[in-house]
Amino acid sequence: MTAGSLPRRFAGRGGIGLTADVWGEASAPPLLLLHGGGQTRHAWDRTGPRLAALGWRVIAPDLRGHGTSEWSADGDYDLDLFADDVRALVAGLGERPVVVGASLGGLSALLAAGEPPRAVMRALVLVDVAHRPDGRGARRIVAFMRGRPEGFASVEEAAAAVSAYLPHRPSPDDPERLRKNLRRHGDRWVWHWDPRILDSFEGRIDPPGRAERVLAAARRAAVPLLLVRGGISDVVREDIAEEFCAEVPLARRVDVADAGHMVAGDRNDHFFDAIVPFLEEFT
C-alpha cells in the first residue's frame, strides 16, 4: 500500500468487488484514476498522492480481473462490462468526478460517459487512447502480456522483462516496486490479473464499428476532454489523435515527449505537468 493511501472496497456491475486506493480529504472533489489493461491501481502510486496534495479526493481502483479486485466469474471481460463498472463507481461516489483513464480505463470511461445510462462526469482525461489504435502497437502489448504464461522465478526477472519491453524507459532503481503488479502462483511470480482477460482482448483490438461507436460516445458525452498522447506512442499515432480531436468539439490535446503508451509510468513528472492545468479548471 502506498503511504498516505486508504484502501477501500467499491462495487462494480453486479456487485463485483473492486479494491481502490484513496488519497485526500473526504470533503474534497472526487477524481477517479482508471488504469490500463494488464496494469493495477499501483500504476497511479506516484500520481495519486500528488493530486491529493492539490486538493482532490483521489480514487484509484483495480479494474475487474486486475490486482486485488474480483475476477469475472465466467471469464467474460467484454468492454461493456468495464464501462458498466465505471458507471457503478461514478454513481457510488455520490457526486460528479473528474475521470482520468489510461488505455482500457479511458475507453471504458468514455463509453460510460457517452452511452446510456450515462455516467455524469465533470471532465475526462484520456491517456493515450482514442477512437482507434494502431494495430501494431496494440498487438505488441497483447504479445507481451501473453509472452510468459509460466511466470518468473523472481521479481528481478520480471523487471528485466519489462525493461526489455520498454527500452525507452529508465530502468527502475528498485525492482521490488514491481512486486505490487505480481502475485505468487506456486513457486513462481505471475502478473496480477486474470489470464482469461487475454481471450477477450485478442480479436477485439479494433473490431468493425468500434471507432465510429467511440467517436459518437465522445461527442454525446459533452464534457471537457483532454487527450494526453505519449509522444513516441505506438498505439495512438499523431494522425489518430488529430482525427479524434477534429471529430470531438470539446476535445483538446497535449503530447508528453519521450513517453510511450504508458505515459504516467514512462514520464510521470511530465505527465503530471501536462494534466494539472486542465484539472485546475475544475477545482
GROMACS .gro file of C-alpha atoms in nm:
model
  283
    1MET     CA    1   0.000   0.000   0.000
    2THR     CA    2   0.126   0.346  -0.084
    3ALA     CA    3   0.199   0.570   0.213
    4GLY     CA    4  -0.094   0.801   0.279
    5SER     CA    5  -0.348   0.592   0.086
    6LEU     CA    6  -0.654   0.428   0.237
    7PRO     CA    7  -0.768   0.109   0.059
    8ARG     CA    8  -1.142   0.078   0.018
    9ARG     CA    9  -1.384  -0.159  -0.147
   10PHE     CA   10  -1.626  -0.039  -0.415
   11ALA     CA   11  -1.889  -0.226  -0.615
   12GLY     CA   12  -1.894  -0.259  -0.992
   13ARG     CA   13  -2.159  -0.409  -1.218
   14GLY     CA   14  -2.350  -0.687  -1.048
   15GLY     CA   15  -2.183  -0.604  -0.717
   16ILE     CA   16  -1.838  -0.727  -0.822
   17GLY     CA   17  -1.584  -0.612  -0.562
   18LEU     CA   18  -1.332  -0.351  -0.676
   19THR     CA   19  -1.040  -0.259  -0.449
   20ALA     CA   20  -0.923   0.102  -0.463
   21ASP     CA   21  -0.661   0.321  -0.302
   22VAL     CA   22  -0.798   0.653  -0.183
   23TRP     CA   23  -0.600   0.968  -0.107
   24GLY     CA   24  -0.715   1.309   0.014
   25GLU     CA   25  -0.983   1.462   0.232
   26ALA     CA   26  -1.332   1.315   0.223
   27SER     CA   27  -1.476   1.662   0.158
   28ALA     CA   28  -1.252   1.726  -0.145
   29PRO     CA   29  -1.388   1.699  -0.503
   30PRO     CA   30  -1.352   1.344  -0.639
   31LEU     CA   31  -1.107   1.242  -0.909
   32LEU     CA   32  -1.117   0.887  -1.041
   33LEU     CA   33  -0.800   0.728  -1.181
   34LEU     CA   34  -0.851   0.424  -1.408
   35HIS     CA   35  -0.551   0.216  -1.515
   36GLY     CA   36  -0.494   0.034  -1.843
   37GLY     CA   37  -0.539  -0.332  -1.931
   38GLY     CA   38  -0.282  -0.557  -1.765
   39GLN     CA   39  -0.195  -0.291  -1.506
   40THR     CA   40  -0.317  -0.240  -1.150
   41ARG     CA   41  -0.411   0.059  -0.938
   42HIS     CA   42  -0.044   0.090  -0.847
   43ALA     CA   43   0.014   0.249  -1.188
   44TRP     CA   44  -0.101   0.565  -1.009
   45ASP     CA   45   0.112   0.533  -0.694
   46ARG     CA   46   0.309   0.847  -0.775
   47THR     CA   47   0.027   1.044  -0.935
   48GLY     CA   48  -0.246   0.984  -0.674
   49PRO     CA   49  -0.077   1.141  -0.371
   50ARG     CA   50   0.038   1.442  -0.575
   51LEU     CA   51  -0.316   1.509  -0.697
   52ALA     CA   52  -0.448   1.473  -0.342
   53ALA     CA   53  -0.196   1.736  -0.232
   54LEU     CA   54  -0.358   1.972  -0.484
   55GLY     CA   55  -0.695   1.933  -0.314
   56TRP     CA   56  -0.855   1.631  -0.480
   57ARG     CA   57  -1.006   1.319  -0.324
   58VAL     CA   58  -0.838   1.061  -0.547
   59ILE     CA   59  -0.982   0.713  -0.602
   60ALA     CA   60  -0.770   0.461  -0.793
   61PRO     CA   61  -0.940   0.121  -0.831
   62ASP     CA   62  -0.815  -0.206  -0.967
   63LEU     CA   63  -1.036  -0.283  -1.267
   64ARG     CA   64  -1.224  -0.611  -1.259
   65GLY     CA   65  -0.988  -0.903  -1.310
   66HIS     CA   66  -0.688  -0.692  -1.212
   67GLY     CA   67  -0.493  -0.661  -0.888
   68THR     CA   68  -0.697  -0.746  -0.580
   69SER     CA   69  -1.036  -0.672  -0.738
   70GLU     CA   70  -1.261  -0.970  -0.806
   71TRP     CA   71  -1.241  -1.165  -1.131
   72SER     CA   72  -1.538  -1.214  -1.362
   73ALA     CA   73  -1.683  -1.548  -1.254
   74ASP     CA   74  -1.745  -1.655  -1.613
   75GLY     CA   75  -1.419  -1.517  -1.750
   76ASP     CA   76  -1.601  -1.251  -1.954
   77TYR     CA   77  -1.415  -0.921  -1.991
   78ASP     CA   78  -1.615  -0.751  -2.263
   79LEU     CA   79  -1.560  -0.376  -2.288
   80ASP     CA   80  -1.922  -0.310  -2.191
   81LEU     CA   81  -1.860  -0.475  -1.853
   82PHE     CA   82  -1.574  -0.234  -1.780
   83ALA     CA   83  -1.793   0.060  -1.888
   84ASP     CA   84  -2.069  -0.057  -1.654
   85ASP     CA   85  -1.817  -0.082  -1.372
   86VAL     CA   86  -1.724   0.282  -1.434
   87ARG     CA   87  -2.092   0.377  -1.420
   88ALA     CA   88  -2.124   0.197  -1.086
   89LEU     CA   89  -1.810   0.363  -0.949
   90VAL     CA   90  -1.927   0.711  -1.050
   91ALA     CA   91  -2.273   0.651  -0.902
   92GLY     CA   92  -2.116   0.526  -0.579
   93LEU     CA   93  -1.920   0.847  -0.535
   94GLY     CA   94  -2.240   1.046  -0.499
   95GLU     CA   95  -2.111   1.347  -0.692
   96ARG     CA   96  -1.967   1.418  -1.035
   97PRO     CA   97  -1.598   1.326  -1.056
   98VAL     CA   98  -1.324   1.423  -1.292
   99VAL     CA   99  -1.206   1.097  -1.451
  100VAL     CA  100  -0.855   1.020  -1.575
  101GLY     CA  101  -0.840   0.695  -1.769
  102ALA     CA  102  -0.543   0.528  -1.934
  103SER     CA  103  -0.594   0.297  -2.231
  104LEU     CA  104  -0.864   0.043  -2.130
  105GLY     CA  105  -0.963   0.263  -1.836
  106GLY     CA  106  -1.004   0.566  -2.061
  107LEU     CA  107  -1.201   0.380  -2.325
  108SER     CA  108  -1.432   0.237  -2.059
  109ALA     CA  109  -1.486   0.582  -1.909
  110LEU     CA  110  -1.560   0.735  -2.247
  111LEU     CA  111  -1.830   0.479  -2.325
  112ALA     CA  112  -1.973   0.517  -1.975
  113ALA     CA  113  -1.996   0.894  -2.022
  114GLY     CA  114  -2.138   0.891  -2.373
  115GLU     CA  115  -2.372   0.591  -2.389
  116PRO     CA  116  -2.688   0.536  -2.182
  117PRO     CA  117  -2.719   0.514  -1.895
  118ARG     CA  118  -2.465   0.796  -1.893
  119ALA     CA  119  -2.222   0.837  -1.605
  120VAL     CA  120  -2.218   1.210  -1.532
  121MET     CA  121  -1.864   1.345  -1.510
  122ARG     CA  122  -1.722   1.695  -1.477
  123ALA     CA  123  -1.438   1.628  -1.719
  124LEU     CA  124  -1.245   1.341  -1.873
  125VAL     CA  125  -0.874   1.289  -1.938
  126LEU     CA  126  -0.790   1.015  -2.188
  127VAL     CA  127  -0.433   0.888  -2.150
  128ASP     CA  128  -0.305   0.752  -2.483
  129VAL     CA  129  -0.637   0.617  -2.602
  130ALA     CA  130  -0.858   0.744  -2.883
  131HIS     CA  131  -1.126   0.604  -3.111
  132ARG     CA  132  -0.892   0.350  -3.272
  133PRO     CA  133  -0.544   0.217  -3.202
  134ASP     CA  134  -0.252   0.149  -3.428
  135GLY     CA  135  -0.294  -0.227  -3.457
  136ARG     CA  136   0.078  -0.293  -3.449
  137GLY     CA  137   0.125  -0.127  -3.114
  138ALA     CA  138  -0.186  -0.290  -2.966
  139ARG     CA  139  -0.075  -0.634  -3.081
  140ARG     CA  140   0.268  -0.574  -2.928
  141ILE     CA  141   0.101  -0.515  -2.591
  142VAL     CA  142  -0.102  -0.835  -2.614
  143ALA     CA  143   0.207  -1.030  -2.720
  144PHE     CA  144   0.394  -0.906  -2.413
  145MET     CA  145   0.104  -0.991  -2.182
  146ARG     CA  146   0.082  -1.341  -2.326
  147GLY     CA  147   0.458  -1.390  -2.350
  148ARG     CA  148   0.538  -1.551  -2.014
  149PRO     CA  149   0.244  -1.769  -1.908
  150GLU     CA  150   0.476  -1.970  -1.683
  151GLY     CA  151   0.565  -1.655  -1.491
  152PHE     CA  152   0.900  -1.556  -1.345
  153ALA     CA  153   1.140  -1.706  -1.095
  154SER     CA  154   1.190  -1.370  -0.922
  155VAL     CA  155   1.074  -1.010  -0.918
  156GLU     CA  156   1.408  -0.914  -1.072
  157GLU     CA  157   1.343  -1.144  -1.368
  158ALA     CA  158   1.003  -0.980  -1.422
  159ALA     CA  159   1.164  -0.634  -1.403
  160ALA     CA  160   1.417  -0.736  -1.667
  161ALA     CA  161   1.134  -0.845  -1.897
  162VAL     CA  162   0.963  -0.508  -1.853
  163SER     CA  163   1.287  -0.322  -1.924
  164ALA     CA  164   1.335  -0.520  -2.245
  165TYR     CA  165   0.978  -0.440  -2.349
  166LEU     CA  166   1.014  -0.068  -2.265
  167PRO     CA  167   1.371   0.020  -2.368
  168HIS     CA  168   1.288   0.393  -2.376
  169ARG     CA  169   1.203   0.391  -2.003
  170PRO     CA  170   1.486   0.424  -1.747
  171SER     CA  171   1.540   0.101  -1.555
  172PRO     CA  172   1.380   0.118  -1.209
  173ASP     CA  173   1.606   0.199  -0.917
  174ASP     CA  174   1.422  -0.059  -0.709
  175PRO     CA  175   1.285  -0.362  -0.899
  176GLU     CA  176   1.092  -0.458  -0.585
  177ARG     CA  177   0.838  -0.187  -0.668
  178LEU     CA  178   0.716  -0.419  -0.941
  179ARG     CA  179   0.608  -0.671  -0.675
  180LYS     CA  180   0.273  -0.490  -0.643
  181ASN     CA  181   0.192  -0.592  -1.002
  182LEU     CA  182   0.272  -0.959  -0.942
  183ARG     CA  183   0.120  -1.243  -0.743
  184ARG     CA  184   0.253  -1.576  -0.629
  185HIS     CA  185   0.145  -1.884  -0.823
  186GLY     CA  186   0.316  -2.186  -0.673
  187ASP     CA  187   0.685  -2.105  -0.668
  188ARG     CA  188   0.658  -1.851  -0.950
  189TRP     CA  189   0.560  -1.487  -0.987
  190VAL     CA  190   0.286  -1.410  -1.242
  191TRP     CA  191   0.118  -1.086  -1.344
  192HIS     CA  192  -0.160  -0.979  -1.111
  193TRP     CA  193  -0.454  -1.013  -1.346
  194ASP     CA  194  -0.686  -1.288  -1.467
  195PRO     CA  195  -0.516  -1.457  -1.766
  196ARG     CA  196  -0.860  -1.505  -1.923
  197ILE     CA  197  -0.860  -1.131  -1.993
  198LEU     CA  198  -0.641  -1.200  -2.295
  199ASP     CA  199  -0.913  -1.415  -2.451
  200SER     CA  200  -1.137  -1.108  -2.450
  201PHE     CA  201  -0.866  -0.869  -2.570
  202GLU     CA  202  -0.744  -1.074  -2.865
  203GLY     CA  203  -0.960  -1.032  -3.172
  204ARG     CA  204  -1.119  -0.717  -3.027
  205ILE     CA  205  -0.830  -0.475  -3.070
  206ASP     CA  206  -1.011  -0.273  -3.338
  207PRO     CA  207  -1.333  -0.452  -3.431
  208PRO     CA  208  -1.560  -0.322  -3.709
  209GLY     CA  209  -1.769  -0.029  -3.595
  210ARG     CA  210  -1.568   0.036  -3.275
  211ALA     CA  211  -1.412   0.363  -3.398
  212GLU     CA  212  -1.748   0.507  -3.502
  213ARG     CA  213  -1.903   0.399  -3.172
  214VAL     CA  214  -1.629   0.562  -2.965
  215LEU     CA  215  -1.642   0.888  -3.160
  216ALA     CA  216  -2.019   0.901  -3.120
  217ALA     CA  217  -1.984   0.842  -2.744
  218ALA     CA  218  -1.720   1.114  -2.717
  219ARG     CA  219  -1.946   1.366  -2.887
  220ARG     CA  220  -2.252   1.271  -2.681
  221ALA     CA  221  -2.058   1.283  -2.354
  222ALA     CA  222  -2.043   1.661  -2.399
  223VAL     CA  223  -1.779   1.709  -2.129
  224PRO     CA  224  -1.445   1.890  -2.147
  225LEU     CA  225  -1.197   1.631  -2.265
  226LEU     CA  226  -0.818   1.623  -2.271
  227LEU     CA  227  -0.632   1.365  -2.480
  228VAL     CA  228  -0.284   1.306  -2.339
  229ARG     CA  229  -0.076   1.127  -2.601
  230GLY     CA  230   0.263   0.969  -2.548
  231GLY     CA  231   0.496   1.149  -2.785
  232ILE     CA  232   0.650   0.820  -2.902
  233SER     CA  233   0.337   0.608  -2.858
  234ASP     CA  234   0.299   0.318  -3.099
  235VAL     CA  235  -0.069   0.282  -3.006
  236VAL     CA  236  -0.207   0.633  -3.066
  237ARG     CA  237  -0.029   0.780  -3.366
  238GLU     CA  238  -0.030   1.155  -3.417
  239ASP     CA  239  -0.275   1.132  -3.709
  240ILE     CA  240  -0.515   0.927  -3.496
  241ALA     CA  241  -0.502   1.188  -3.219
  242GLU     CA  242  -0.559   1.468  -3.471
  243GLU     CA  243  -0.858   1.287  -3.621
  244PHE     CA  244  -1.011   1.231  -3.277
  245CYS     CA  245  -0.981   1.595  -3.174
  246ALA     CA  246  -1.117   1.713  -3.509
  247GLU     CA  247  -1.426   1.496  -3.462
  248VAL     CA  248  -1.493   1.581  -3.094
  249PRO     CA  249  -1.570   1.952  -3.042
  250LEU     CA  250  -1.483   1.964  -2.669
  251ALA     CA  251  -1.155   1.774  -2.706
  252ARG     CA  252  -0.811   1.924  -2.675
  253ARG     CA  253  -0.476   1.752  -2.681
  254VAL     CA  254  -0.129   1.756  -2.529
  255ASP     CA  255   0.167   1.531  -2.611
  256VAL     CA  256   0.416   1.413  -2.349
  257ALA     CA  257   0.761   1.399  -2.508
  258ASP     CA  258   0.961   1.075  -2.485
  259ALA     CA  259   0.666   0.884  -2.338
  260GLY     CA  260   0.524   0.571  -2.494
  261HIS     CA  261   0.179   0.421  -2.442
  262MET     CA  262   0.215   0.404  -2.063
  263VAL     CA  263   0.256   0.778  -2.027
  264ALA     CA  264   0.230   0.811  -1.649
  265GLY     CA  265   0.480   0.533  -1.593
  266ASP     CA  266   0.722   0.648  -1.861
  267ARG     CA  267   0.746   1.018  -1.775
  268ASN     CA  268   0.545   1.077  -1.459
  269ASP     CA  269   0.662   1.432  -1.388
  270HIS     CA  270   0.589   1.543  -1.744
  271PHE     CA  271   0.252   1.366  -1.738
  272PHE     CA  272   0.161   1.541  -1.414
  273ASP     CA  273   0.260   1.879  -1.555
  274ALA     CA  274   0.051   1.809  -1.867
  275ILE     CA  275  -0.275   1.737  -1.683
  276VAL     CA  276  -0.262   1.987  -1.394
  277PRO     CA  277  -0.351   2.300  -1.599
  278PHE     CA  278  -0.658   2.119  -1.732
  279LEU     CA  279  -0.759   1.988  -1.388
  280GLU     CA  280  -0.723   2.333  -1.232
  281GLU     CA  281  -1.021   2.443  -1.439
  282PHE     CA  282  -1.241   2.217  -1.223
  283THR     CA  283  -1.113   2.283  -0.870
   0.00000   0.00000   0.00000
